[in-house]
GROMACS .gro file of C-alpha atoms in nm:
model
  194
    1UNK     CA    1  -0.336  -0.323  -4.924
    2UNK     CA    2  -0.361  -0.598  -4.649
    3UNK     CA    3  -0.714  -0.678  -4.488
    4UNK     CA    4  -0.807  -0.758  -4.161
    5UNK     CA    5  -1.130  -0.941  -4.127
    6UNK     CA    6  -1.329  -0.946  -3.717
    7UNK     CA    7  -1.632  -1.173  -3.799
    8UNK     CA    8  -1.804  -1.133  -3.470
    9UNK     CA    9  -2.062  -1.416  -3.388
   10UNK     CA   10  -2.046  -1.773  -3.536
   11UNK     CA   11  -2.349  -1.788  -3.456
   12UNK     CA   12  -2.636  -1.865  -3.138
   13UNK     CA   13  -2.843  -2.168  -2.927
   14UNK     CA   14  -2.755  -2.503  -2.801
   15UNK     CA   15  -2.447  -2.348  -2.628
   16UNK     CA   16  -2.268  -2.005  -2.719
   17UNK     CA   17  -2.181  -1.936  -3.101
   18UNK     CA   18  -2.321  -2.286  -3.180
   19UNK     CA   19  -2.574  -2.217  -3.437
   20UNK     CA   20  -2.762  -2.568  -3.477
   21UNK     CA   21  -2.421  -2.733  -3.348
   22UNK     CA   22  -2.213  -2.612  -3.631
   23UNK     CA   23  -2.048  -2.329  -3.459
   24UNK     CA   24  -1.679  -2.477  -3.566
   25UNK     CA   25  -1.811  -2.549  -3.893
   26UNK     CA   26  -1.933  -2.194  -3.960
   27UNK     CA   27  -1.564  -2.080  -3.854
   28UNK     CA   28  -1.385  -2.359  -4.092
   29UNK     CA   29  -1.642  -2.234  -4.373
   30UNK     CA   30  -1.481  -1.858  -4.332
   31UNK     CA   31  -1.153  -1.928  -4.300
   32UNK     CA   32  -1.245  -2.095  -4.659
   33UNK     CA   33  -1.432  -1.809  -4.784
   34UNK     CA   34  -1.122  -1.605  -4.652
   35UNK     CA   35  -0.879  -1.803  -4.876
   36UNK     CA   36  -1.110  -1.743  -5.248
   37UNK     CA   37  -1.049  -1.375  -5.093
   38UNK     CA   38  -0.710  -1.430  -5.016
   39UNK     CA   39  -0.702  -1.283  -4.703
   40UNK     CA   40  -0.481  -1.390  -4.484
   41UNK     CA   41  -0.592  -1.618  -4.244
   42UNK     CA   42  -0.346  -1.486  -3.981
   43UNK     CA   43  -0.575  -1.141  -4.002
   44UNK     CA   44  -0.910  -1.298  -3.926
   45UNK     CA   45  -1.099  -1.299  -3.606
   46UNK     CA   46  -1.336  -1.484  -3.505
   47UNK     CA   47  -1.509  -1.399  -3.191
   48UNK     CA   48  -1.719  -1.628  -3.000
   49UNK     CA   49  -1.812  -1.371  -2.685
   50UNK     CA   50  -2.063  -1.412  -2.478
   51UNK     CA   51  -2.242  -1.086  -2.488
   52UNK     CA   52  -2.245  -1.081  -2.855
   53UNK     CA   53  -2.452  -1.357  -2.943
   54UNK     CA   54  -2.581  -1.389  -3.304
   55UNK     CA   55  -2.949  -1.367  -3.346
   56UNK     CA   56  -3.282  -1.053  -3.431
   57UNK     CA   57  -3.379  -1.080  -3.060
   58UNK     CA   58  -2.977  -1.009  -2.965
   59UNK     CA   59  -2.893  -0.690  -2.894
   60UNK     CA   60  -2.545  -0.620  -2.898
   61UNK     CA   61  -2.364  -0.379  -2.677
   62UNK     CA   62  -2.200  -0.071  -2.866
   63UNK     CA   63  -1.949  -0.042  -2.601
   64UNK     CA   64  -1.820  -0.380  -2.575
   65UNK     CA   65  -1.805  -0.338  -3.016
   66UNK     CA   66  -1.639  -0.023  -2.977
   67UNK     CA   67  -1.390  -0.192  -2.684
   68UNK     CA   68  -1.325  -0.462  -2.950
   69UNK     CA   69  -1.286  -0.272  -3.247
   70UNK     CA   70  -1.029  -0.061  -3.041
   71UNK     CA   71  -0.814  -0.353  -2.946
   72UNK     CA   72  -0.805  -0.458  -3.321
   73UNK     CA   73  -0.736  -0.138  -3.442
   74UNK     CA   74  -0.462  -0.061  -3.248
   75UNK     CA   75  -0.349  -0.381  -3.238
   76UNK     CA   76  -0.289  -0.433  -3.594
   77UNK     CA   77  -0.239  -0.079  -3.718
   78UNK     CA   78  -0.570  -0.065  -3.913
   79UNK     CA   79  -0.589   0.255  -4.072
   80UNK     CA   80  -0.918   0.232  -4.246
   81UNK     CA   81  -1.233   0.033  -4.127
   82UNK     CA   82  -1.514  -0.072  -4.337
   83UNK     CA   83  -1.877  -0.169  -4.195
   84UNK     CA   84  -2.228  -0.183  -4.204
   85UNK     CA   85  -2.437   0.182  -4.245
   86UNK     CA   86  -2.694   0.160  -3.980
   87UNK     CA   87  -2.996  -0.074  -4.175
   88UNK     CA   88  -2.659  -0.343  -4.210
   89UNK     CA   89  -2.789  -0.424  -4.598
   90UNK     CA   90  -3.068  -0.712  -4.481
   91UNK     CA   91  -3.190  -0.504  -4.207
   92UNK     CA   92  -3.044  -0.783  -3.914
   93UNK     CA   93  -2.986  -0.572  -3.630
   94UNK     CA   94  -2.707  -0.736  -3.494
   95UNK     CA   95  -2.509  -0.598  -3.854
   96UNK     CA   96  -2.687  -0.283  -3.736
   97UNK     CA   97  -2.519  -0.263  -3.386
   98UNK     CA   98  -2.175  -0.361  -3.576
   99UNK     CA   99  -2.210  -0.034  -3.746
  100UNK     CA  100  -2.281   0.160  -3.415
  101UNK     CA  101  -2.008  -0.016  -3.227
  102UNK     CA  102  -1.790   0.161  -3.489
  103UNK     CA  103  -1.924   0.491  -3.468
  104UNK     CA  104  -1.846   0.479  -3.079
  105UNK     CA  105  -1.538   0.364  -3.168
  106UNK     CA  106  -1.459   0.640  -3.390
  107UNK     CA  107  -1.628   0.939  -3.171
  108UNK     CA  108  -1.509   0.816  -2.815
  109UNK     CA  109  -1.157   0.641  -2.889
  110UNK     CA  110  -1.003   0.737  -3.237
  111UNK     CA  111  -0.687   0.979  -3.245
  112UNK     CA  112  -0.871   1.071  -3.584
  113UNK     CA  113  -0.663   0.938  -3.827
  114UNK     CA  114  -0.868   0.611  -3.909
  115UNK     CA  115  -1.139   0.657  -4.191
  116UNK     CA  116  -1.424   0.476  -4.173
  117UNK     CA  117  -1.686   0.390  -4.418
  118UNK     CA  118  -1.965   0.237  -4.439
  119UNK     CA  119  -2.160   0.036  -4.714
  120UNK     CA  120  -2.456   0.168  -4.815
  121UNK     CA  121  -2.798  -0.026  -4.785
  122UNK     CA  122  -3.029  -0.020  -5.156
  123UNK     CA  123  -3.374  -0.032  -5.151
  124UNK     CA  124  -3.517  -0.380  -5.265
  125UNK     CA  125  -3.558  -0.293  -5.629
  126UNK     CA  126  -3.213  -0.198  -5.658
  127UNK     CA  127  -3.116  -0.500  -5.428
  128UNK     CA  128  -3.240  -0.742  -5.690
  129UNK     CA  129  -3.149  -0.592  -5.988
  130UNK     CA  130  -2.825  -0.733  -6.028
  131UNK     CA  131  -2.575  -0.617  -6.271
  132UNK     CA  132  -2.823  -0.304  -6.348
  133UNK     CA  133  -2.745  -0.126  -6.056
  134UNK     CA  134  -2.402  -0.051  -6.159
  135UNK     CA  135  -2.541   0.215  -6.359
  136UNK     CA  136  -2.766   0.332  -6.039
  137UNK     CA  137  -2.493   0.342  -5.805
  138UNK     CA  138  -2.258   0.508  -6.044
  139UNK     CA  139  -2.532   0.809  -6.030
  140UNK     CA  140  -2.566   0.818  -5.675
  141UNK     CA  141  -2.145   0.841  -5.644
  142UNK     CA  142  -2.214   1.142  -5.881
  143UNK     CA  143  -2.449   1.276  -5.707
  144UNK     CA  144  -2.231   1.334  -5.442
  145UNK     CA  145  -1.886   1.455  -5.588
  146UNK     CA  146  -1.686   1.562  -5.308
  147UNK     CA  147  -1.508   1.221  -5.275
  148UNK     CA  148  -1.749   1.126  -4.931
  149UNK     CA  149  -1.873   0.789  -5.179
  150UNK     CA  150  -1.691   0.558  -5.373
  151UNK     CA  151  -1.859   0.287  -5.602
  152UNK     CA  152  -1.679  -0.027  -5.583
  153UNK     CA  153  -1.724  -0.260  -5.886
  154UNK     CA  154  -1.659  -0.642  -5.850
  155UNK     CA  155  -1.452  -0.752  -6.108
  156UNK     CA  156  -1.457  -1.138  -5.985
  157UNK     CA  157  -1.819  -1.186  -5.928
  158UNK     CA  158  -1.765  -1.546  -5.956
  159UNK     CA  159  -1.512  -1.544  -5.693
  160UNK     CA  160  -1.787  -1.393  -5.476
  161UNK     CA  161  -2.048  -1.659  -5.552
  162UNK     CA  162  -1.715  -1.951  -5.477
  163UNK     CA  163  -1.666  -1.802  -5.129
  164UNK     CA  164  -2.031  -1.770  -5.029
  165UNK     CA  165  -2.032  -2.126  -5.147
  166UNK     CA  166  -1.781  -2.205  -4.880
  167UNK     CA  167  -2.043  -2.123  -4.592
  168UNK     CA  168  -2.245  -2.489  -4.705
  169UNK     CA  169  -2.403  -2.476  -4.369
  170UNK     CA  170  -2.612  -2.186  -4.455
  171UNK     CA  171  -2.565  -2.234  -4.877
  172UNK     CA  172  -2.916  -2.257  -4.909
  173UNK     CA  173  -3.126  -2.204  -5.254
  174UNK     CA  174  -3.277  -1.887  -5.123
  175UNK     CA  175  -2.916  -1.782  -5.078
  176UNK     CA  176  -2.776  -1.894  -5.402
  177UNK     CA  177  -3.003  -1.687  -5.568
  178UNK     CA  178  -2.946  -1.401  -5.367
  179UNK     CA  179  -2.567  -1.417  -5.493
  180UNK     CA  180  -2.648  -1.445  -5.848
  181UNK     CA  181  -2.931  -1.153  -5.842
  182UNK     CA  182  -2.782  -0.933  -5.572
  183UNK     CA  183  -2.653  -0.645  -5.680
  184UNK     CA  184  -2.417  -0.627  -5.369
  185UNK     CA  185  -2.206  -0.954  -5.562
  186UNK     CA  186  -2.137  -0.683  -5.839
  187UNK     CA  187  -2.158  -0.316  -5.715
  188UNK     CA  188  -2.145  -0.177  -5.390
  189UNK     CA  189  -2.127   0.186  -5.294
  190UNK     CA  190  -1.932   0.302  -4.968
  191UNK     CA  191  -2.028   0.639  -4.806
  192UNK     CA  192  -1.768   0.825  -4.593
  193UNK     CA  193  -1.850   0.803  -4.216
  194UNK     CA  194  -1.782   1.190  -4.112
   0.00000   0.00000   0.00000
């Protein structure tokens, strides 16, 4: 399977997708992150657009997403697209707006032969609970049997806690721990977008 990878703001203030000045950093740090991943840095984006600005008082535009993800889609051949659902895991609403951008996409634009999922956001018990909600998520996949969610178990958590340590302008303690505790660095459950 080959993966394409759109990472869609670097970032906002002091000048477009310039996050504290360290806009081209941010990229540099996901191309990195890309490579622990090995994914191809040939089939990552990184958009710096104007309208789509990184930031909670940023609301992006679903048809400008849904213009995007159409170019890339077609452009490439993607068959299958992964997102956000619509809380976007942290509740940021930019990740939120990602996940609508697709859903336009999907109901204005696909020929219908892309599937699209989207990862499921866990309340904040489940969040923190780390390698325990593998047995939680396996339940909810089983509650649901007709193949619309898959439970996706990280066999490489390390290499998951090495990439996120490639982002060091944002590689704060706060975020360390959220990579070792999170249950999303060992489990995560996609659900079917219909």
């Amino acid at each position: 399977m080959s993966s394409h990878t759109i990472y869609v703001s670097k970032g906002k203030e002091r000048g477009r997708g310039n996050t504290d000045g360290m806009g081209s950093n941010r990229k540099d740090e996901l191309y990195r992150a890309c490579v622990i991943h090995k994914v191809q840095l040939d089939r990552v984006k990184v958009l710096d657009h104007p309208d789509l600005q990184d930031g909670f008082d940023q609301v992006w535009n679903h048809d400008l997403l849904a213009n995007i993800i159409e170019e890339e889609v077609y452009g490439h051949v993607i068959d299958v697209i992964i997102t956000f659902d619509s809380y976007g895991v942290s509740g940021h609403c930019n990740h939120g707006d990602v996940h609508y951008g697709v859903r336009k996409f999907l109901h204005d634009s696909s020929p219908g032969n892309i599937e699209a999922w989207e990862l499921v956001s866990i309340n904040m018990l489940r969040k923190y609970s780390g390698l325990f909600d593998i047995w939680m998520s396996n339940l909810d996949v089983m509650r649901h049997p007709r193949g619309l969610r898959h439970c996706l178990l990280n066999e490489h958590p390390r290499k998951s806690f090495l990439a996120m340590a490639q982002h060091m302008s944002q590689w704060a303690w706060f975020r360390k721990l959220f990579i070792s505790f999170s249950s999303y660095t060992y489990v995560n459950t996609l659900r079917k977008i219909e």
